[in-house]
mmCIF file of C-alpha atoms and ligand atoms in Angstrom:
data_model
loop_
_atom_site.group_PDB
_atom_site.id
_atom_site.type_symbol
_atom_site.label_atom_id
_atom_site.label_comp_id
_atom_site.label_asym_id
_atom_site.label_seq_id
_atom_site.Cartn_x
_atom_site.Cartn_y
_atom_site.Cartn_z
ATOM 1 C CA MET A 1 -12.998 -16.211 -1.368
ATOM 2 C CA THR A 2 -12.347 -16.417 2.333
ATOM 3 C CA LEU A 3 -11.910 -19.972 3.855
ATOM 4 C CA GLU A 4 -15.436 -19.930 4.960
ATOM 5 C CA GLU A 5 -16.737 -19.073 1.500
ATOM 6 C CA MET A 6 -14.541 -21.547 -0.102
ATOM 7 C CA THR A 7 -15.747 -24.233 2.341
ATOM 8 C CA ASP A 8 -19.379 -23.464 1.491
ATOM 9 C CA TYR A 9 -18.695 -23.290 -2.159
ATOM 10 C CA VAL A 10 -17.308 -26.957 -2.213
ATOM 11 C CA LYS A 11 -20.045 -28.224 0.085
ATOM 12 C CA GLU A 12 -22.605 -26.940 -2.475
ATOM 13 C CA MET A 13 -20.885 -29.340 -4.856
ATOM 14 C CA GLY A 14 -21.548 -32.111 -2.426
ATOM 15 C CA GLU A 15 -17.941 -32.245 -1.183
ATOM 16 C CA PRO A 16 -17.007 -32.586 2.441
ATOM 17 C CA ALA A 17 -15.859 -29.352 4.206
ATOM 18 C CA PHE A 18 -12.264 -30.087 4.465
ATOM 19 C CA ARG A 19 -11.935 -29.937 0.652
ATOM 20 C CA GLY A 20 -12.445 -26.167 0.936
ATOM 21 C CA LYS A 21 -9.331 -25.778 3.138
ATOM 22 C CA GLN A 22 -7.443 -27.991 0.590
ATOM 23 C CA VAL A 23 -8.445 -25.759 -2.300
ATOM 24 C CA PHE A 24 -7.666 -22.565 -0.253
ATOM 25 C CA ARG A 25 -4.248 -23.797 0.694
ATOM 26 C CA TRP A 26 -3.376 -24.616 -2.895
ATOM 27 C CA LEU A 27 -4.386 -21.152 -4.051
ATOM 28 C CA HIS A 28 -2.471 -19.399 -1.325
ATOM 29 C CA ARG A 29 0.586 -21.350 -2.250
ATOM 30 C CA GLY A 30 0.361 -20.044 -5.795
ATOM 31 C CA ALA A 31 -1.420 -22.814 -7.667
ATOM 32 C CA THR A 32 -2.418 -21.428 -11.064
ATOM 33 C CA SER A 33 -4.570 -24.334 -12.274
ATOM 34 C CA PHE A 34 -6.915 -26.915 -10.707
ATOM 35 C CA GLY A 35 -4.904 -29.621 -12.241
ATOM 36 C CA GLN A 36 -2.058 -29.021 -9.964
ATOM 37 C CA MET A 37 -4.355 -29.742 -6.825
ATOM 38 C CA THR A 38 -3.376 -33.399 -6.798
ATOM 39 C CA ASP A 39 -4.950 -34.243 -3.534
ATOM 40 C CA LEU A 40 -8.548 -33.600 -4.796
ATOM 41 C CA SER A 41 -10.662 -36.093 -6.643
ATOM 42 C CA LYS A 42 -10.572 -35.957 -10.398
ATOM 43 C CA THR A 43 -14.221 -35.131 -10.405
ATOM 44 C CA LEU A 44 -13.906 -32.146 -8.140
ATOM 45 C CA ARG A 45 -10.892 -30.812 -10.163
ATOM 46 C CA GLU A 46 -13.148 -31.001 -13.313
ATOM 47 C CA THR A 47 -16.077 -29.432 -11.656
ATOM 48 C CA LEU A 48 -13.917 -26.649 -10.355
ATOM 49 C CA GLU A 49 -12.420 -26.142 -13.831
ATOM 50 C CA ARG A 50 -15.826 -25.762 -15.364
ATOM 51 C CA THR A 51 -17.292 -23.348 -12.721
ATOM 52 C CA SER A 52 -14.403 -21.165 -11.596
ATOM 53 C CA PHE A 53 -11.184 -19.432 -12.693
ATOM 54 C CA ILE A 54 -7.999 -18.559 -10.871
ATOM 55 C CA THR A 55 -6.431 -15.235 -11.097
ATOM 56 C CA ALA A 56 -2.548 -14.888 -11.689
ATOM 57 C CA PRO A 57 -0.645 -12.032 -12.916
ATOM 58 C CA THR A 58 2.178 -12.345 -15.386
ATOM 59 C CA VAL A 59 5.606 -10.452 -15.155
ATOM 60 C CA GLU A 60 5.497 -7.837 -17.802
ATOM 61 C CA ARG A 61 8.908 -6.512 -16.602
ATOM 62 C CA LYS A 62 11.193 -7.081 -13.623
ATOM 63 C CA GLN A 63 13.913 -4.736 -12.570
ATOM 64 C CA VAL A 64 16.572 -5.305 -9.878
ATOM 65 C CA SER A 65 18.329 -2.337 -8.333
ATOM 66 C CA LYS A 66 22.124 -2.459 -8.485
ATOM 67 C CA LEU A 67 22.345 -0.181 -5.560
ATOM 68 C CA ASP A 68 20.456 -2.225 -2.881
ATOM 69 C CA GLY A 69 18.809 -5.308 -4.517
ATOM 70 C CA THR A 70 15.250 -3.859 -4.437
ATOM 71 C CA ILE A 71 13.138 -5.584 -7.157
ATOM 72 C CA LYS A 72 10.335 -3.844 -9.030
ATOM 73 C CA TYR A 73 7.729 -5.786 -10.852
ATOM 74 C CA LEU A 74 5.377 -4.600 -13.455
ATOM 75 C CA TRP A 75 2.553 -7.136 -13.460
ATOM 76 C CA ARG A 76 0.058 -7.570 -16.258
ATOM 77 C CA LEU A 77 -3.484 -8.407 -14.941
ATOM 78 C CA GLY A 78 -6.098 -10.570 -16.453
ATOM 79 C CA ASP A 79 -7.737 -7.743 -18.381
ATOM 80 C CA GLY A 80 -4.385 -6.329 -19.704
ATOM 81 C CA ASN A 81 -3.989 -3.483 -17.226
ATOM 82 C CA CYS A 82 -0.667 -3.291 -15.315
ATOM 83 C CA VAL A 83 0.381 -2.309 -11.846
ATOM 84 C CA GLU A 84 3.724 -2.254 -10.017
ATOM 85 C CA THR A 85 4.952 -3.903 -6.821
ATOM 86 C CA VAL A 86 8.249 -3.445 -5.067
ATOM 87 C CA LEU A 87 10.198 -5.805 -2.935
ATOM 88 C CA MET A 88 12.577 -4.245 -0.394
ATOM 89 C CA ARG A 89 15.122 -6.096 1.746
ATOM 90 C CA TYR A 90 15.670 -4.843 5.331
ATOM 91 C CA ARG A 91 17.661 -6.378 8.083
ATOM 92 C CA HIS A 92 14.399 -7.097 9.955
ATOM 93 C CA GLY A 93 12.956 -8.893 6.960
ATOM 94 C CA ASN A 94 11.516 -8.415 3.435
ATOM 95 C CA THR A 95 8.859 -5.896 2.828
ATOM 96 C CA VAL A 96 6.492 -5.777 -0.170
ATOM 97 C CA CYS A 97 4.882 -2.471 -1.321
ATOM 98 C CA ILE A 98 1.679 -3.283 -3.202
ATOM 99 C CA SER A 99 -0.771 -1.286 -5.240
ATOM 100 C CA SER A 100 -4.484 -1.044 -4.493
ATOM 101 C CA GLN A 101 -5.779 0.468 -7.810
ATOM 102 C CA VAL A 102 -4.889 0.821 -11.401
ATOM 103 C CA GLY A 103 -3.918 4.361 -11.422
ATOM 104 C CA CYS A 104 -5.231 6.933 -8.840
ATOM 105 C CA ARG A 105 -7.748 9.691 -8.758
ATOM 106 C CA MET A 106 -6.378 11.757 -5.908
ATOM 107 C CA GLY A 107 -4.227 13.973 -8.048
ATOM 108 C CA CYS A 108 -1.225 14.815 -5.714
ATOM 109 C CA ALA A 109 0.984 17.220 -7.552
ATOM 110 C CA PHE A 110 4.207 15.443 -6.888
ATOM 111 C CA CYS A 111 3.303 11.743 -7.499
ATOM 112 C CA ALA A 112 3.600 9.673 -10.667
ATOM 113 C CA SER A 113 1.045 7.243 -9.818
ATOM 114 C CA THR A 114 -1.957 9.608 -10.341
ATOM 115 C CA ILE A 115 -0.804 10.799 -13.944
ATOM 116 C CA GLY A 116 -3.595 9.530 -16.092
ATOM 117 C CA GLY A 117 -6.052 9.193 -13.270
ATOM 118 C CA LYS A 118 -7.715 6.012 -12.060
ATOM 119 C CA VAL A 119 -8.501 3.219 -14.415
ATOM 120 C CA ARG A 120 -10.149 0.725 -11.920
ATOM 121 C CA ASP A 121 -9.981 -0.705 -8.476
ATOM 122 C CA LEU A 122 -7.950 -3.886 -7.963
ATOM 123 C CA THR A 123 -9.746 -6.958 -6.593
ATOM 124 C CA PRO A 124 -8.799 -8.485 -3.380
ATOM 125 C CA ALA A 125 -7.212 -11.511 -5.286
ATOM 126 C CA GLU A 126 -5.150 -9.030 -7.370
ATOM 127 C CA MET A 127 -3.826 -7.553 -4.215
ATOM 128 C CA LEU A 128 -3.104 -10.827 -2.594
ATOM 129 C CA ASP A 129 -1.448 -12.033 -5.939
ATOM 130 C CA GLN A 130 1.096 -9.167 -5.644
ATOM 131 C CA VAL A 131 2.285 -10.545 -2.356
ATOM 132 C CA LEU A 132 2.147 -14.203 -3.229
ATOM 133 C CA PHE A 133 3.678 -13.888 -6.733
ATOM 134 C CA THR A 134 6.430 -11.567 -5.563
ATOM 135 C CA GLN A 135 7.416 -14.094 -2.983
ATOM 136 C CA LEU A 136 7.300 -16.993 -5.514
ATOM 137 C CA ASP A 137 9.108 -15.350 -8.197
ATOM 138 C CA SER A 138 11.910 -13.803 -6.058
ATOM 139 C CA GLY A 139 12.190 -16.881 -3.789
ATOM 140 C CA GLU A 140 12.273 -14.479 -0.975
ATOM 141 C CA GLU A 141 9.982 -14.965 2.144
ATOM 142 C CA ILE A 142 7.834 -11.801 2.697
ATOM 143 C CA SER A 143 7.164 -10.719 6.324
ATOM 144 C CA ASN A 144 5.913 -7.200 5.988
ATOM 145 C CA ILE A 145 3.461 -5.557 3.603
ATOM 146 C CA VAL A 146 3.100 -1.820 2.901
ATOM 147 C CA LEU A 147 -0.014 -0.668 1.181
ATOM 148 C CA MET A 148 1.940 2.231 -0.305
ATOM 149 C CA GLY A 149 2.031 1.540 -4.113
ATOM 150 C CA ILE A 150 -0.265 2.837 -6.734
ATOM 151 C CA GLY A 151 -3.659 3.980 -5.648
ATOM 152 C CA GLU A 152 -5.529 5.193 -2.590
ATOM 153 C CA PRO A 153 -6.252 2.170 -0.448
ATOM 154 C CA LEU A 154 -9.131 3.808 1.392
ATOM 155 C CA ASP A 155 -10.721 4.719 -1.871
ATOM 156 C CA ASN A 156 -11.106 0.978 -2.295
ATOM 157 C CA PHE A 157 -12.221 0.079 1.263
ATOM 158 C CA ASP A 158 -14.094 -3.108 1.013
ATOM 159 C CA THR A 159 -11.374 -4.627 -1.137
ATOM 160 C CA ILE A 160 -8.699 -3.729 1.392
ATOM 161 C CA LEU A 161 -10.716 -5.327 4.279
ATOM 162 C CA ARG A 162 -11.089 -8.454 2.359
ATOM 163 C CA PHE A 163 -7.442 -8.494 1.259
ATOM 164 C CA LEU A 164 -6.399 -8.050 4.949
ATOM 165 C CA THR A 165 -8.605 -11.125 5.967
ATOM 166 C CA LEU A 166 -7.139 -13.134 3.112
ATOM 167 C CA VAL A 167 -3.416 -12.394 3.694
ATOM 168 C CA ASN A 168 -3.872 -12.634 7.481
ATOM 169 C CA SER A 169 -5.404 -16.087 7.228
ATOM 170 C CA PRO A 170 -3.527 -18.870 9.177
ATOM 171 C CA GLU A 171 -4.365 -21.233 6.191
ATOM 172 C CA GLY A 172 -2.888 -18.742 3.720
ATOM 173 C CA MET A 173 0.112 -16.365 3.930
ATOM 174 C CA ASN A 174 -0.549 -15.787 7.683
ATOM 175 C CA ILE A 175 0.954 -12.272 7.777
ATOM 176 C CA GLY A 176 0.039 -10.555 11.001
ATOM 177 C CA MET A 177 -1.737 -7.199 11.090
ATOM 178 C CA ARG A 178 1.227 -5.823 13.157
ATOM 179 C CA HIS A 179 3.375 -6.513 9.939
ATOM 180 C CA ILE A 180 1.154 -4.382 7.717
ATOM 181 C CA SER A 181 0.988 -0.698 7.156
ATOM 182 C CA LEU A 182 -1.678 1.216 5.304
ATOM 183 C CA SER A 183 -0.953 4.647 3.860
ATOM 184 C CA THR A 184 -3.709 7.202 2.973
ATOM 185 C CA CYS A 185 -3.841 10.655 1.619
ATOM 186 C CA GLY A 186 -6.297 11.406 4.361
ATOM 187 C CA LEU A 187 -9.855 10.326 3.394
ATOM 188 C CA THR A 188 -11.447 11.244 6.819
ATOM 189 C CA GLU A 189 -14.731 9.429 6.643
ATOM 190 C CA GLN A 190 -12.832 6.157 5.751
ATOM 191 C CA ILE A 191 -10.313 6.726 8.579
ATOM 192 C CA ASP A 192 -13.265 6.837 10.874
ATOM 193 C CA ARG A 193 -14.649 3.692 9.347
ATOM 194 C CA LEU A 194 -11.447 1.820 9.511
ATOM 195 C CA ALA A 195 -11.115 2.866 13.266
ATOM 196 C CA GLN A 196 -14.264 0.773 13.964
ATOM 197 C CA TYR A 197 -12.487 -2.463 12.972
ATOM 198 C CA GLN A 198 -9.791 -1.863 15.618
ATOM 199 C CA LEU A 199 -7.094 -3.440 13.447
ATOM 200 C CA GLN A 200 -3.470 -3.719 14.784
ATOM 201 C CA LEU A 201 -2.080 -2.500 11.560
ATOM 202 C CA THR A 202 -0.059 0.754 11.210
ATOM 203 C CA LEU A 203 -1.843 3.686 9.791
ATOM 204 C CA SER A 204 0.211 6.197 7.827
ATOM 205 C CA VAL A 205 -1.177 9.480 6.806
ATOM 206 C CA SER A 206 0.394 11.428 3.945
ATOM 207 C CA LEU A 207 0.432 14.880 5.330
ATOM 208 C CA HIS A 208 2.997 16.741 3.357
ATOM 209 C CA ALA A 209 2.096 20.195 4.914
ATOM 210 C CA PRO A 210 0.754 21.516 8.119
ATOM 211 C CA ASP A 211 -1.120 24.482 6.602
ATOM 212 C CA ASP A 212 -4.194 24.490 4.222
ATOM 213 C CA GLU A 213 -2.664 26.642 1.598
ATOM 214 C CA THR A 214 0.304 24.454 1.015
ATOM 215 C CA ARG A 215 -1.464 21.213 1.400
ATOM 216 C CA SER A 216 -4.235 22.202 -0.948
ATOM 217 C CA ARG A 217 -1.670 23.069 -3.471
ATOM 218 C CA LEU A 218 0.161 19.789 -3.166
ATOM 219 C CA MET A 219 -2.852 17.509 -2.495
ATOM 220 C CA PRO A 220 -6.335 18.395 -4.102
ATOM 221 C CA VAL A 221 -7.995 16.104 -1.373
ATOM 222 C CA ASN A 222 -7.220 18.715 1.112
ATOM 223 C CA ARG A 223 -9.588 21.326 -0.561
ATOM 224 C CA SER A 224 -12.552 19.504 0.826
ATOM 225 C CA VAL A 225 -11.093 18.217 4.138
ATOM 226 C CA GLY A 226 -8.693 20.779 5.597
ATOM 227 C CA VAL A 227 -5.798 20.118 7.961
ATOM 228 C CA GLU A 228 -7.839 20.878 11.035
ATOM 229 C CA LYS A 229 -10.406 18.195 10.343
ATOM 230 C CA LEU A 230 -7.687 15.757 9.345
ATOM 231 C CA PHE A 231 -5.886 16.178 12.636
ATOM 232 C CA GLU A 232 -9.297 15.789 14.570
ATOM 233 C CA THR A 233 -9.820 12.531 12.745
ATOM 234 C CA CYS A 234 -6.347 11.287 13.466
ATOM 235 C CA ARG A 235 -6.832 12.019 17.202
ATOM 236 C CA ARG A 236 -10.082 10.053 17.041
ATOM 237 C CA TYR A 237 -8.375 7.131 15.350
ATOM 238 C CA PHE A 238 -5.750 7.099 18.082
ATOM 239 C CA GLU A 239 -8.302 7.201 20.688
ATOM 240 C CA THR A 240 -10.370 4.387 19.267
ATOM 241 C CA THR A 241 -7.535 1.982 18.351
ATOM 242 C CA GLY A 242 -4.819 2.908 20.632
ATOM 243 C CA ARG A 243 -2.486 2.842 17.681
ATOM 244 C CA ARG A 244 -0.030 5.603 16.916
ATOM 245 C CA ILE A 245 -0.285 7.135 13.567
ATOM 246 C CA SER A 246 2.766 7.816 11.378
ATOM 247 C CA TYR A 247 2.650 11.014 9.267
ATOM 248 C CA GLU A 248 4.490 11.016 5.899
ATOM 249 C CA TYR A 249 6.075 14.223 4.886
ATOM 250 C CA ALA A 250 7.681 14.426 1.442
ATOM 251 C CA MET A 251 10.081 17.323 1.657
ATOM 252 C CA VAL A 252 9.804 19.768 -1.318
ATOM 253 C CA ASP A 253 12.200 22.503 -1.904
ATOM 254 C CA GLY A 254 10.857 25.906 -0.930
ATOM 255 C CA VAL A 255 7.353 24.617 -0.536
ATOM 256 C CA ASN A 256 6.852 22.820 2.743
ATOM 257 C CA ASP A 257 10.310 22.907 4.242
ATOM 258 C CA SER A 258 10.409 26.159 6.090
ATOM 259 C CA ASP A 259 10.900 26.680 9.867
ATOM 260 C CA TRP A 260 7.314 28.014 10.432
ATOM 261 C CA GLN A 261 5.954 24.874 8.851
ATOM 262 C CA ALA A 262 8.091 22.798 11.304
ATOM 263 C CA ASP A 263 6.803 24.759 14.104
ATOM 264 C CA LEU A 264 3.157 24.679 12.982
ATOM 265 C CA LEU A 265 3.496 20.756 12.507
ATOM 266 C CA ALA A 266 4.934 20.367 15.971
ATOM 267 C CA LYS A 267 2.045 22.482 17.295
ATOM 268 C CA HIS A 268 -0.646 20.290 15.707
ATOM 269 C CA LEU A 269 0.953 17.181 17.015
ATOM 270 C CA LYS A 270 1.222 18.377 20.638
ATOM 271 C CA GLY A 271 -0.105 15.833 22.992
ATOM 272 C CA MET A 272 -0.929 13.408 20.211
ATOM 273 C CA PRO A 273 1.236 10.301 20.202
ATOM 274 C CA GLY A 274 2.559 9.850 16.546
ATOM 275 C CA HIS A 275 5.667 9.993 14.580
ATOM 276 C CA VAL A 276 6.803 11.983 11.467
ATOM 277 C CA ASN A 277 8.418 10.199 8.583
ATOM 278 C CA LEU A 278 10.261 12.717 6.490
ATOM 279 C CA ILE A 279 10.758 11.482 2.843
ATOM 280 C CA PRO A 280 13.320 13.347 0.701
ATOM 281 C CA LEU A 281 11.319 14.026 -2.396
ATOM 282 C CA ASN A 282 12.004 11.610 -5.225
ATOM 283 C CA GLU A 283 11.907 13.218 -8.630
ATOM 284 C CA VAL A 284 9.152 12.607 -11.099
ATOM 285 C CA ALA A 285 9.861 13.638 -14.664
ATOM 286 C CA GLU A 286 6.538 15.450 -15.056
ATOM 287 C CA SER A 287 6.576 17.328 -11.833
ATOM 288 C CA PRO A 288 8.235 20.752 -11.306
ATOM 289 C CA PHE A 289 9.123 20.089 -7.643
ATOM 290 C CA LYS A 290 12.657 19.601 -6.416
ATOM 291 C CA PRO A 291 13.853 17.657 -3.310
ATOM 292 C CA SER A 292 14.344 19.911 -0.245
ATOM 293 C CA ARG A 293 17.928 20.778 0.996
ATOM 294 C CA ARG A 294 16.654 21.267 4.569
ATOM 295 C CA VAL A 295 15.666 17.788 5.598
ATOM 296 C CA ARG A 296 18.010 17.451 8.609
ATOM 297 C CA GLU A 297 17.305 21.077 9.801
ATOM 298 C CA PHE A 298 13.527 20.297 9.616
ATOM 299 C CA GLN A 299 14.018 17.007 11.500
ATOM 300 C CA THR A 300 16.012 18.713 14.179
ATOM 301 C CA ARG A 301 13.654 21.467 14.624
ATOM 302 C CA LEU A 302 10.698 18.993 15.151
ATOM 303 C CA GLU A 303 12.713 16.930 17.552
ATOM 304 C CA ARG A 304 13.532 19.975 19.585
ATOM 305 C CA GLN A 305 9.853 20.515 19.973
ATOM 306 C CA GLY A 306 9.330 16.962 21.138
ATOM 307 C CA VAL A 307 8.130 15.413 17.971
ATOM 308 C CA THR A 308 9.761 12.101 16.860
ATOM 309 C CA ALA A 309 10.903 12.386 13.329
ATOM 310 C CA THR A 310 12.822 9.938 11.105
ATOM 311 C CA VAL A 311 14.075 10.261 7.579
ATOM 312 C CA ARG A 312 12.982 7.489 5.217
ATOM 313 C CA ARG A 313 15.840 5.656 3.562
ATOM 314 C CA LYS A 314 15.604 5.720 -0.247
ATOM 315 C CA LEU A 315 15.708 2.240 -1.843
ATOM 316 C CA GLY A 316 15.465 1.319 -5.497
ATOM 317 C CA GLY A 317 16.512 4.739 -6.735
ATOM 318 C CA ASP A 318 18.093 3.577 -9.973
ATOM 319 C CA ILE A 319 14.878 1.607 -11.116
ATOM 320 C CA ASP A 320 12.351 4.367 -10.251
ATOM 321 C CA ALA A 321 11.068 2.152 -7.457
ATOM 322 C CA SER A 322 10.982 4.808 -4.742
ATOM 323 C CA CYS A 323 7.877 6.567 -3.129
ATOM 324 C CA GLY A 324 5.772 8.376 -5.730
ATOM 325 C CA GLN A 325 7.459 6.897 -8.684
ATOM 326 C CA LEU A 326 5.371 3.842 -9.356
ATOM 327 C CA ARG A 327 3.256 3.766 -12.520
ATOM 328 C CA ARG A 328 0.665 1.688 -14.134
ATOM 329 C CA LYS A 329 2.486 1.753 -17.466
ATOM 330 C CA ARG A 330 6.061 1.772 -18.796
ATOM 331 C CA MET A 331 7.299 5.385 -19.212
ATOM 332 C CA GLU A 332 7.987 4.998 -22.888
ATOM 333 C CA GLU A 333 4.498 3.823 -23.554
ATOM 334 C CA GLU A 334 3.117 6.803 -21.810
ATOM 335 C CA LYS A 335 4.964 9.149 -24.086
ATOM 336 C CA GLU A 336 3.572 7.536 -27.173
HETATM 337 N N1 SAH B 401 -2.407 6.968 -1.805
HETATM 338 C C1 SAH B 401 -1.726 6.678 -0.571
HETATM 339 C C2 SAH B 401 -0.742 5.562 -0.776
HETATM 340 C C3 SAH B 401 0.496 6.031 -1.494
HETATM 341 S S1 SAH B 401 1.805 5.727 -0.491
HETATM 342 C C4 SAH B 401 -1.207 7.808 0.109
HETATM 343 O O1 SAH B 401 -1.338 8.930 -0.428
HETATM 344 O O2 SAH B 401 -0.677 7.743 1.222
HETATM 345 C C5 SAH B 401 3.141 6.544 -1.209
HETATM 346 C C6 SAH B 401 3.636 7.671 -0.382
HETATM 347 O O3 SAH B 401 4.784 8.338 -1.134
HETATM 348 C C7 SAH B 401 2.693 8.765 -0.019
HETATM 349 O O4 SAH B 401 3.048 9.209 1.361
HETATM 350 C C8 SAH B 401 2.899 9.741 -1.072
HETATM 351 O O5 SAH B 401 2.426 10.989 -0.665
HETATM 352 C C9 SAH B 401 4.449 9.607 -1.130
HETATM 353 N N2 SAH B 401 4.999 10.255 -2.328
HETATM 354 C C10 SAH B 401 4.328 10.421 -3.538
HETATM 355 N N3 SAH B 401 5.066 11.086 -4.435
HETATM 356 C C11 SAH B 401 6.277 11.185 -3.873
HETATM 357 C C12 SAH B 401 7.490 11.723 -4.353
HETATM 358 N N4 SAH B 401 7.680 12.246 -5.576
HETATM 359 N N5 SAH B 401 8.523 11.754 -3.362
HETATM 360 C C13 SAH B 401 8.398 11.271 -2.180
HETATM 361 N N6 SAH B 401 7.252 10.766 -1.695
HETATM 362 C C14 SAH B 401 6.210 10.775 -2.635
#
């Protein structure tokens, strides 16, 4: 519930409005039972106990990278399903990468999160819980959020909006929109819809190829959209929101790393403020694709044509916590 909804909820119980704020604050500090809310009257605590429930995931598994201290959590949700969350430490603060769905139905050929398809959408509370309980369990304050875990955020649109309202709330975790990135495989209608909200978050678009043949091979979503329409939508997004888009490009050996593809990408981005984030492909056991050996050359070729391109640093490599490696199950279970 938002603060307003929570306030209405307690008012209906005959309580003063400020009780809503108290409950909201407790929940956003990680309270897992109404009994903990010691500044509420006993009667209210009992009424809440009878009429409501609090979601809280449990840690099914926690792995800490020996390389860089990245932490990966596998959470068990109320209904037994599991999702992963990753905590990354950067000099400019801690970033949490959260999941938006149990599984994913987008079917990208190089990504582990889509194996087994989508089971269900997460709820706004389950998304907030990933941020909150990662902070509580790790003892590390979280300053940035990336919606880049399991699932396609824009395929769960209303949930994402509500999650953003909650996590942004001054009475809650108070994480500013400029500290949040949302990554999408490129659902054009939803990108247009998102633009209308004029949010200050960073939109990342998973591009991975500048031509339809390659992009459709890697990403089934492209078969109905196409690169041309995707770029038109991105241009509109920039014009409406004034926010530069970041394009993710996972570099796959012999598939999307040739010079002509760098040139075509530069051509598409001409006159469009944006930035390319090259991701050295992370290996996924079930996928035939190999990491490109031409990342630097590709980057240089883009930059020579006026396109800003950076290479994403890999974190959590020893615990399968890197881009495209998150799963809703343990690997050994999957093999059973
Ligand atoms: N569904 C959203 C959110 C996932 S974000 C999206 O598609 O954007 C995760 C990012 O990692 C995406 O850009 C995704 O394409 C990328 N990715 C997936 N598998 C990868 C792999 N094996 N190596 C590198 N990046 C990968």
